[in-house]
Coordinates of N, CA and C in Angstrom, one line a residue:
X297 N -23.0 -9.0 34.7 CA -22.4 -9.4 33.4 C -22.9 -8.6 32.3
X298 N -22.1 -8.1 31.4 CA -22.3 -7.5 29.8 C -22.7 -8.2 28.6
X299 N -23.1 -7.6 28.0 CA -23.4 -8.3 27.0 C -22.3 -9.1 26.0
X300 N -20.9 -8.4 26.0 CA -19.8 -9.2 25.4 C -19.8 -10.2 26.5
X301 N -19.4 -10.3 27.4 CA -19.0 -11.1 28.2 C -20.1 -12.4 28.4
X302 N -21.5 -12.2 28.6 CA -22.3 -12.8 28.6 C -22.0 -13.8 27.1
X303 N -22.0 -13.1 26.0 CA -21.7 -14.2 24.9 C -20.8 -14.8 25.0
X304 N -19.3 -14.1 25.5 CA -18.4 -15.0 25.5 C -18.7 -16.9 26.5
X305 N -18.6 -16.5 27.3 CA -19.8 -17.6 28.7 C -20.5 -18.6 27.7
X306 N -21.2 -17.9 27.0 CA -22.3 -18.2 26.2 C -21.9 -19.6 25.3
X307 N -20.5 -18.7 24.4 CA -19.8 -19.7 23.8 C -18.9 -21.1 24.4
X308 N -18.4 -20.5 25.2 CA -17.4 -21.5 26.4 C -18.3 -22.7 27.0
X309 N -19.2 -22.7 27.4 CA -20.3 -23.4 28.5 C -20.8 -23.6 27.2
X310 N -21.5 -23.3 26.2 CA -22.6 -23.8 25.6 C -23.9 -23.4 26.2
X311 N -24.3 -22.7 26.8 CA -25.6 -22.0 27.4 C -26.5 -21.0 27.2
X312 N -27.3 -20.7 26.9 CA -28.2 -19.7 26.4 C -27.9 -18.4 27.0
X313 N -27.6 -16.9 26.4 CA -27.8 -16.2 26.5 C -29.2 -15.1 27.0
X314 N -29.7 -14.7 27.8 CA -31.2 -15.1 27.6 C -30.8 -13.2 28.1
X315 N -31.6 -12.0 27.6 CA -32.5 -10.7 27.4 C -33.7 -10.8 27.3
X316 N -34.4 -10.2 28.5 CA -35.8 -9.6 28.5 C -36.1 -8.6 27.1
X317 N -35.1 -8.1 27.0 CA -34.9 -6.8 26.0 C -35.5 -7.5 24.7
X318 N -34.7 -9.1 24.2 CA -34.8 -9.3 22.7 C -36.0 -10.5 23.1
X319 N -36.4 -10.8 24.4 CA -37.4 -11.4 23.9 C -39.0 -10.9 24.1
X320 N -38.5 -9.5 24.4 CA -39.9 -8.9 23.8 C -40.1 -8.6 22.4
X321 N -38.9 -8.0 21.7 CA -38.7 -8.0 20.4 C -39.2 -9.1 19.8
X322 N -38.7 -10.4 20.1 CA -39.0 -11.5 19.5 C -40.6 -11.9 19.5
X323 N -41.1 -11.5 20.4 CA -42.3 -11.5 20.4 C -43.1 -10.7 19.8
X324 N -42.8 -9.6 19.5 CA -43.2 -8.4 18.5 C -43.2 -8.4 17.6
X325 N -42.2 -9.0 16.7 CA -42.1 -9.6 15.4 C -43.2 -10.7 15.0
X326 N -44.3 -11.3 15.9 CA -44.9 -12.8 15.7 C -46.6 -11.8 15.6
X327 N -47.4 -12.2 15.5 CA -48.5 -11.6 15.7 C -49.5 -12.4 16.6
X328 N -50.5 -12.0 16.9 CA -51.5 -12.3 18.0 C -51.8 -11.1 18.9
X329 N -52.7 -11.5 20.1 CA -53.2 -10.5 21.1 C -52.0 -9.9 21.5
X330 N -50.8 -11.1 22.1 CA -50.4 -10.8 23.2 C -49.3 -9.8 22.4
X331 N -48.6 -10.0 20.9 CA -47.8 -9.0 20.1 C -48.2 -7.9 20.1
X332 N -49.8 -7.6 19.8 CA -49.9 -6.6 19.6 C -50.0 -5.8 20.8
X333 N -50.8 -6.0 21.7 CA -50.4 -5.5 23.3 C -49.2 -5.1 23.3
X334 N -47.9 -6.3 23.2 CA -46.4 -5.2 23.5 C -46.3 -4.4 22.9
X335 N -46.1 -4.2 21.5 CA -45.9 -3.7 20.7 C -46.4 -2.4 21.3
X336 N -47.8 -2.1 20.9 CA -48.3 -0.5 21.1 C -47.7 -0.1 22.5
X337 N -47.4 -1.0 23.7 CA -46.9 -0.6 24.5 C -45.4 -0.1 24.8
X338 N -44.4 -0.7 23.3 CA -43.1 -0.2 23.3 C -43.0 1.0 22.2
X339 N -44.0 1.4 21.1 CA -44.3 2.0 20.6 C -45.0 3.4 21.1
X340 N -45.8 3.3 22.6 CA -45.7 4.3 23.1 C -44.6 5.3 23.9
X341 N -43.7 4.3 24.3 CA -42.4 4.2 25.3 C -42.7 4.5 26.3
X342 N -43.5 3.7 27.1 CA -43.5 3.0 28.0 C -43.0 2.1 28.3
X343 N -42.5 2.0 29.8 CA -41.8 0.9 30.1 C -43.2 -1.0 30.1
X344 N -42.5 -2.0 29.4 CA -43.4 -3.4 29.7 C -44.0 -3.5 30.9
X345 N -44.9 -3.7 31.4 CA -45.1 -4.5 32.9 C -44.1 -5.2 33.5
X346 N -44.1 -5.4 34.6 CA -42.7 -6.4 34.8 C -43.4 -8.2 34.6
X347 N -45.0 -7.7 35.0 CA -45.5 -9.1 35.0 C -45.1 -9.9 33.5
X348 N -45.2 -9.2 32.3 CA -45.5 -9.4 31.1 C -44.2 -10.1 30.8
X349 N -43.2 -9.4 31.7 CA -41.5 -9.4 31.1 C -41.1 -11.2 31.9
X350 N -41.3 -11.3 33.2 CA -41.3 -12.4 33.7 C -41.9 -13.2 33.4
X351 N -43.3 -13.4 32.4 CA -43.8 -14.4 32.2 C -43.1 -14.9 30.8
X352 N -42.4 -14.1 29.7 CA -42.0 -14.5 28.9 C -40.4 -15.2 29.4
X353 N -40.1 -14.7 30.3 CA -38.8 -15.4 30.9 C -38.6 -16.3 31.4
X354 N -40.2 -16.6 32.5 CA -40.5 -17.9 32.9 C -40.2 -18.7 31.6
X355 N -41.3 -18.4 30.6 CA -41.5 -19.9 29.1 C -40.0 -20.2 28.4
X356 N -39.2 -18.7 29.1 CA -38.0 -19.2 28.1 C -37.0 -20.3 28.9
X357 N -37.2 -19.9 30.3 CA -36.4 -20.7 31.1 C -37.0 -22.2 31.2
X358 N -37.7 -22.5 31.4 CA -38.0 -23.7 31.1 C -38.4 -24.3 29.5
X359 N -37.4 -23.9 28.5 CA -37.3 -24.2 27.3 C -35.8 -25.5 28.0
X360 N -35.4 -26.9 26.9 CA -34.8 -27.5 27.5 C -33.7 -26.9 27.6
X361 N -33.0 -25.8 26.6 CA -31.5 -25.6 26.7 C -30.9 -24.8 27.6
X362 N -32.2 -24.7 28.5 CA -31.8 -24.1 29.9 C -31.3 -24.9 30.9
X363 N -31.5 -25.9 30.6 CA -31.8 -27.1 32.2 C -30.5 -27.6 32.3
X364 N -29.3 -27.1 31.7 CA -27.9 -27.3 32.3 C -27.3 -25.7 32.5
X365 N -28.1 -24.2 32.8 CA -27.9 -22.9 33.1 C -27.8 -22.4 32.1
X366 N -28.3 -21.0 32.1 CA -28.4 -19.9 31.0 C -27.7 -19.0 31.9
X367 N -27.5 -17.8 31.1 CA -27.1 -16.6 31.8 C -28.5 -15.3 31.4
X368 N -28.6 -14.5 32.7 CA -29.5 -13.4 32.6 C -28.8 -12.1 32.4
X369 N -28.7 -11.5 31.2 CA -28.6 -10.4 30.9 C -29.4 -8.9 31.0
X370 N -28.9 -8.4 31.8 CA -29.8 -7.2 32.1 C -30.9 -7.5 32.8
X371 N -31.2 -8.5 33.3 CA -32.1 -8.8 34.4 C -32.0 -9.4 35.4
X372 N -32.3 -9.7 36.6 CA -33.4 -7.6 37.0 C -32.7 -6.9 37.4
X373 N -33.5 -5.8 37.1 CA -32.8 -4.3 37.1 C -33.3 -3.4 38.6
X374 N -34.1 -4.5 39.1 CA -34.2 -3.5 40.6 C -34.9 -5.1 41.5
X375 N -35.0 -4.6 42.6 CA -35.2 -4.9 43.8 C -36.6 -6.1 43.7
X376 N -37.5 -5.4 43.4 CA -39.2 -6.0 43.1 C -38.6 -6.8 41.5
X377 N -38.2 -6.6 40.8 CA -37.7 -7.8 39.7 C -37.5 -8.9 40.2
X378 N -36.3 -8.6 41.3 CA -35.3 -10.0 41.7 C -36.3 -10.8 42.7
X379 N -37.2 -10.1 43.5 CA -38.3 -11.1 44.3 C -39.1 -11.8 43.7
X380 N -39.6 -11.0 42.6 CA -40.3 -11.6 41.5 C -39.9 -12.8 41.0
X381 N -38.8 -12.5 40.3 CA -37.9 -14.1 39.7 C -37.4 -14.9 40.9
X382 N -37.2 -14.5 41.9 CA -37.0 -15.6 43.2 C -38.4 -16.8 43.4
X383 N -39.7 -15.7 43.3 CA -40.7 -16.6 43.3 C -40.9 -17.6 42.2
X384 N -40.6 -17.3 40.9 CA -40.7 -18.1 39.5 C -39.7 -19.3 40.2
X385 N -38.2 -19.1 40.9 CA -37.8 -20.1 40.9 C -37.8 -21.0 41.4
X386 N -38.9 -20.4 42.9 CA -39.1 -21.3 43.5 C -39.9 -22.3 43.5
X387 N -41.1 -21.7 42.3 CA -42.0 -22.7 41.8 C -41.1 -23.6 40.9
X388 N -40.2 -23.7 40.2 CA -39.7 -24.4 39.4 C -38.5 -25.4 39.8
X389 N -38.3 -25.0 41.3 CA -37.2 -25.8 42.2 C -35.9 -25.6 41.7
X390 N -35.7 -24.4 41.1 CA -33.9 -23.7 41.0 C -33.4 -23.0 41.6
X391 N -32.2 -22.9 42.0 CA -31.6 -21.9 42.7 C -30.8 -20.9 41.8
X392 N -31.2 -20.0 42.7 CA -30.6 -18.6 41.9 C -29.1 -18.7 41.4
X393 N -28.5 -19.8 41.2 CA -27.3 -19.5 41.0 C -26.4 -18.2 41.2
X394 N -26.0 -17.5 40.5 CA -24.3 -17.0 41.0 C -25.1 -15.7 40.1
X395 N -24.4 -14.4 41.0 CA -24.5 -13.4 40.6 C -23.2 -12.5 40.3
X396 N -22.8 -12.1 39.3 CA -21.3 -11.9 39.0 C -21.2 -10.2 38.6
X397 N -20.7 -9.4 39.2 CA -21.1 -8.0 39.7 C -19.1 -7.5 38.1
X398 N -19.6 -6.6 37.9 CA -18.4 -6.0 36.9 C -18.2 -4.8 37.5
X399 N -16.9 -4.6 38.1 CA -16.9 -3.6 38.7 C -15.8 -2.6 37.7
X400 N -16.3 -1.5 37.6 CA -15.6 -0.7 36.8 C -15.9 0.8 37.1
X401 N -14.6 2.0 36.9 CA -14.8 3.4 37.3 C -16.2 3.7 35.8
X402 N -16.4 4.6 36.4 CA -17.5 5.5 35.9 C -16.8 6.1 34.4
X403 N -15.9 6.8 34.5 CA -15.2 7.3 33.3 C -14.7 6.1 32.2
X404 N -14.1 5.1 32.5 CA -14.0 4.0 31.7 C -15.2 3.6 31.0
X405 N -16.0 3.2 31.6 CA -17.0 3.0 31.5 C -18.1 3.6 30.5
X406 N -17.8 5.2 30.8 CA -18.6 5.8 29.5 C -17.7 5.6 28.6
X407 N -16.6 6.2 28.5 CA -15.7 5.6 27.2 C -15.8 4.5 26.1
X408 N -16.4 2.9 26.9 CA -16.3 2.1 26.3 C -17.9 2.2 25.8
X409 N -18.5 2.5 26.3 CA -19.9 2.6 25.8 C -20.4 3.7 24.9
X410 N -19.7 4.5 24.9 CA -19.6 5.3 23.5 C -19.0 4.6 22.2
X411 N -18.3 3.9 22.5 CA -17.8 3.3 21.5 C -17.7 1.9 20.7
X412 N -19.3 1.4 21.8 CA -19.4 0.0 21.5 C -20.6 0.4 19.9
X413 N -20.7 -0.7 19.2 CA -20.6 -1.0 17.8 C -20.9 -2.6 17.8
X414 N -22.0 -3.0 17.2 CA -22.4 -4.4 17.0 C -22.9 -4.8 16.1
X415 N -22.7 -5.8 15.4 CA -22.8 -6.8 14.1 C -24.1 -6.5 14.0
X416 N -25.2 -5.9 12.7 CA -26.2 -6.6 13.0 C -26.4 -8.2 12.5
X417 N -25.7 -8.7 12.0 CA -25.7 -9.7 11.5 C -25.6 -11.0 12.2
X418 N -24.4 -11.1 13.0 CA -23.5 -12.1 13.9 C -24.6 -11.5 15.1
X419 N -24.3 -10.6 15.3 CA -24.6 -10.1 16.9 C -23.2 -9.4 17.4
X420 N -21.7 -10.0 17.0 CA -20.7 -9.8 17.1 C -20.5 -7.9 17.8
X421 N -20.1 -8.2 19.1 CA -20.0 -7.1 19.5 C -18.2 -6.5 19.1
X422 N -18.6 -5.0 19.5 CA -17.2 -4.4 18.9 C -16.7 -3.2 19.8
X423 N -16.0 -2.8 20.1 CA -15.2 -1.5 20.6 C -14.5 -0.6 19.9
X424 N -15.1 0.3 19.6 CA -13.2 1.6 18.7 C -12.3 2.0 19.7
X425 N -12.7 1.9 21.1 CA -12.3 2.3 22.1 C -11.2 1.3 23.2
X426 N -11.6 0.0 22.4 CA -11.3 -1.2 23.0 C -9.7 -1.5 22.0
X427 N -8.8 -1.9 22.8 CA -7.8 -2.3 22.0 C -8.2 -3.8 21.5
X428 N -8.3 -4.7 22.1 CA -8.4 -6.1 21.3 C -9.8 -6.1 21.2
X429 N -10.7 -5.4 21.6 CA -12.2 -5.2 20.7 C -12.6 -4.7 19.2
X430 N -11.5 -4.2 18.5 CA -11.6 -3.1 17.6 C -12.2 -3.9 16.3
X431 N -12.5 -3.8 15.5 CA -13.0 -4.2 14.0 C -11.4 -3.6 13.2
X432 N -11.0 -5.1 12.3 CA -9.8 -4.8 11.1 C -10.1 -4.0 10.6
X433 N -11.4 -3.9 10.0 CA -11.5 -3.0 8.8 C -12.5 -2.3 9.5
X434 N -12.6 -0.9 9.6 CA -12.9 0.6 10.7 C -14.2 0.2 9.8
X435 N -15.1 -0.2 11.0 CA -16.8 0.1 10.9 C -17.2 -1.2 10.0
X436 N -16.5 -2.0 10.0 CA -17.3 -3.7 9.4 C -17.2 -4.7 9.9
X437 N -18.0 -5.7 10.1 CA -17.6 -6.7 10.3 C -16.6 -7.4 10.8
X438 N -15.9 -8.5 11.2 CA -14.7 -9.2 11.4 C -15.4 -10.4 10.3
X439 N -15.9 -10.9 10.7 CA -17.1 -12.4 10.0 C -17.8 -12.2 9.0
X440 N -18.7 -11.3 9.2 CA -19.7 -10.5 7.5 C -19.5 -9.9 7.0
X441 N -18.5 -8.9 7.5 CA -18.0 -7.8 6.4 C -19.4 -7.0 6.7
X442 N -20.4 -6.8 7.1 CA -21.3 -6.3 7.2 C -20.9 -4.8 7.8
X443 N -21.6 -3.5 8.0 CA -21.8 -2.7 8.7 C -21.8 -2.6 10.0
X444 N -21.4 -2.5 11.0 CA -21.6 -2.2 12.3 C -22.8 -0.9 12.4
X445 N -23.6 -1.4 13.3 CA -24.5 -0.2 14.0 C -23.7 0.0 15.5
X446 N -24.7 0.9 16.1 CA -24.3 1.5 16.9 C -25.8 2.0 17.9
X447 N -25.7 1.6 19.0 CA -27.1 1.8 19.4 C -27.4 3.5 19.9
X448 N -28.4 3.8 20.0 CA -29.0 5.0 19.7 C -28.5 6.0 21.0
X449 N -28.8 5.3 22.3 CA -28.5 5.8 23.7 C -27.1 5.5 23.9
X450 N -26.4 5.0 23.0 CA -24.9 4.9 23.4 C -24.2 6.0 23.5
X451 N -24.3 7.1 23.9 CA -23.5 8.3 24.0 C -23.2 8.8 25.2
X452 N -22.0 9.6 25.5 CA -22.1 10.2 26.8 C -23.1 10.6 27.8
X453 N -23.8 11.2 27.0 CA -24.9 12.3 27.6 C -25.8 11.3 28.3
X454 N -26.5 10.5 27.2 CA -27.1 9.3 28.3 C -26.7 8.8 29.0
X455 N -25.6 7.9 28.6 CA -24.7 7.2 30.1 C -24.6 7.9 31.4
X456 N -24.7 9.2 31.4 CA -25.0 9.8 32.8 C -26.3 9.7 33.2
X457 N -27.0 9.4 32.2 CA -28.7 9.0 32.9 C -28.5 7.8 33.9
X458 N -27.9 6.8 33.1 CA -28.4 5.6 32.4 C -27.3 5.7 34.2
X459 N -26.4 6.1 34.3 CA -25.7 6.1 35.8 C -26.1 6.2 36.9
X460 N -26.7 7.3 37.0 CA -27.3 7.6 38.0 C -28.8 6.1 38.7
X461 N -29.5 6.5 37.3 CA -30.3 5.1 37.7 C -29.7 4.0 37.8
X462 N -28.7 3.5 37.6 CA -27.9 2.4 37.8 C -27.5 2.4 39.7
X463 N -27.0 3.6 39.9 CA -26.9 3.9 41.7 C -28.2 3.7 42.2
X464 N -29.5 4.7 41.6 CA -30.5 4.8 42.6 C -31.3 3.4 42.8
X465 N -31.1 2.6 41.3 CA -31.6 0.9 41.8 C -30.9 -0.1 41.5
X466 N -29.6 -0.3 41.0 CA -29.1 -1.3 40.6 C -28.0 -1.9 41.8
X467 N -27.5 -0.7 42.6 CA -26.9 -1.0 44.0 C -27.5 -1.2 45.0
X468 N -29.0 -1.1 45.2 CA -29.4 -2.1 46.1 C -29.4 -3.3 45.7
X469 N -29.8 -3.8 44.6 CA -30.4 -5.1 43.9 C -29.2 -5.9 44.4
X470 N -27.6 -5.2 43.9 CA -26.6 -5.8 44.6 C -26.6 -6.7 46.1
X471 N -27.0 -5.9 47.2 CA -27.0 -5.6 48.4 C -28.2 -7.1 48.2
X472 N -29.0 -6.9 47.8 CA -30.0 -8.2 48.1 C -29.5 -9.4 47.6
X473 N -28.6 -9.1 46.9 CA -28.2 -10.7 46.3 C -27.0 -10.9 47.3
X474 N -26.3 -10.0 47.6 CA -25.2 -10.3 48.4 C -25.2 -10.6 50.2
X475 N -26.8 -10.7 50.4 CA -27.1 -10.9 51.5 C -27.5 -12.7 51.3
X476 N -28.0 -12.9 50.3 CA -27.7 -14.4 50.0 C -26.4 -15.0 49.8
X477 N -25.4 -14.6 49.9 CA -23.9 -14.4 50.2 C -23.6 -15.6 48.3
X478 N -24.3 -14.9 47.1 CA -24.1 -15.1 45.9 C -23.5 -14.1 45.1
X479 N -22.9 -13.1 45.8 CA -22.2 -12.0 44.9 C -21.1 -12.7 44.8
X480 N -20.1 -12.6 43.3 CA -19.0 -12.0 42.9 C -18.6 -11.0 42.3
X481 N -17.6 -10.1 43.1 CA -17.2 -9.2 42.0 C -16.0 -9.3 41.2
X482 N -15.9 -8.9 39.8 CA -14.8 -8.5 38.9 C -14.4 -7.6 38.7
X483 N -13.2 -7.3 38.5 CA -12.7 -6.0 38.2 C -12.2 -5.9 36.6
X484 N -13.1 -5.3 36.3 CA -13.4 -4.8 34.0 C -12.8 -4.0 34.0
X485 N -11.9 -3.2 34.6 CA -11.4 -2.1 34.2 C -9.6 -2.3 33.2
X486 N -9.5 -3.6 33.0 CA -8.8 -3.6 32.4 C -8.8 -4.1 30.6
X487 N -8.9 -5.4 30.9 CA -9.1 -5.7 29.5 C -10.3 -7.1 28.9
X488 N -10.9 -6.8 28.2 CA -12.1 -7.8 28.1 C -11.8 -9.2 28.5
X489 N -10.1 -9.6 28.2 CA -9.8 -11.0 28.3 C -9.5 -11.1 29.4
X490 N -8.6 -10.2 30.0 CA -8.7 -10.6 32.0 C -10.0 -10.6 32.5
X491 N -10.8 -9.9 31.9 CA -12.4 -9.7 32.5 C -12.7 -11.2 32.4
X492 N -12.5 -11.9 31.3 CA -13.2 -13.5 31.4 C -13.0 -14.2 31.9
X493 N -11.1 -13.8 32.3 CA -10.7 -15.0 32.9 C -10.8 -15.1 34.0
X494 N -11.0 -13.5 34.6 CA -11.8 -13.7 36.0 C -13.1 -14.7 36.4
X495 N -13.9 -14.1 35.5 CA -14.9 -14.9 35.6 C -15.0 -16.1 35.4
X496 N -14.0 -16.8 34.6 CA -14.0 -18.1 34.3 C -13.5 -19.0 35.4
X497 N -13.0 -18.5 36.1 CA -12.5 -19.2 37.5 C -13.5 -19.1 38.7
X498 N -13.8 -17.7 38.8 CA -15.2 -17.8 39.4 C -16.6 -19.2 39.3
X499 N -16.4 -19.1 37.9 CA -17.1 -20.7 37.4 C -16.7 -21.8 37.9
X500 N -15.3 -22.3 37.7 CA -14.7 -22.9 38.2 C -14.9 -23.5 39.0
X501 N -14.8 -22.7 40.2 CA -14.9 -23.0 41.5 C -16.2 -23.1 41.9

């Protein structure tokens, strides 16, 4: 799941949204030992520990507005992740619920990620590239009228990184979940609303 799509879910169900990404941020922003630790360590650019990243995940998943499901965005991103959080959930007696795979060509795909653009305000994600994603007024808001940013690796050039690594560990990670026979796949190649309503039936059922 993406990050639009993940909100949309988010909205519909009423469920937490949950990123390793923004809860280290979140943590960075607070002070003590453990802030300052991440901090110099994202400030060096280095990658977090994974221990570091799953313990903040653990505390968030057993916050209460998890205990009718959240959705995991961007995590895990390989193989030793997903064992990892298998273990957390086995101490905690959950099942891994549903893993929902977006299947889309390579070329679409950079397209849309060149061209994604997000609220900082709302969060409110956006597309120039996207026909029913686009912003009324070119580069503001829909809700705040605010500016749209634009994240920094969002360009072609990277997406071919960011690809490649996505084959060399993100397709086995597949393969391990799908041996628990918890894969679904979608097909995103069309339009963000068929993309949900795929998945919303997926739910469904």
């Amino acid at each position: 799941i993406d990050k639009a799509e993940a909100e949309q879910i988010k909205a519909d169900y009423n469920i937490p949204s949950i990123s390793t990404g923004d809860l280290l941020r979140d943590v960075v922003k607070g002070t003590g030992e453990k802030a300052d630790a991440i901090r110099e360590i994202l400030n060096s650019g280095a990658l977090v520990p994974d221990e570091i990243a799953l313990e903040l995940l653990k505390d968030r998943i057993s916050q209460a507005d998890c205990e009718n499901g959240y959705i995991l965005d961007g995590f895990p991103r390989n193989v030793s992740q997903a064992e990892a959080y298998d273990k957390i959930l086995e101490e905690m007696k959950r099942d891994a619920g549903l893993v929902i795979v977006l299947d889309i060509d390579k070329e679409i795909a950079k397209s849309r990620i060149s061209g994604r653009f997000t609220c900082p305000s709302c969060k409110r994600i956006y597309n120039i590239n996207t026909g029913d994603m686009t912003p009324k007024k070119s580069g503001l808001c829909d809700d705040c009228n605010v500016e749209l940013i634009q994240r920094s690796d969002d360009n072609p050039e990277t997406y071919d990184e960011r690809y490649n690594t996505y084959l060399e560990k993100t397709e086995p990670l597949i393969s391990y979940y799908d041996k628990k026979g918890i894969v679904y796949h979608v097909d995103s190649s069309t339009s963000p609303s068929a993309t949900h309503a795929q998945v919303v039936k997926i739910l469904g059922e």
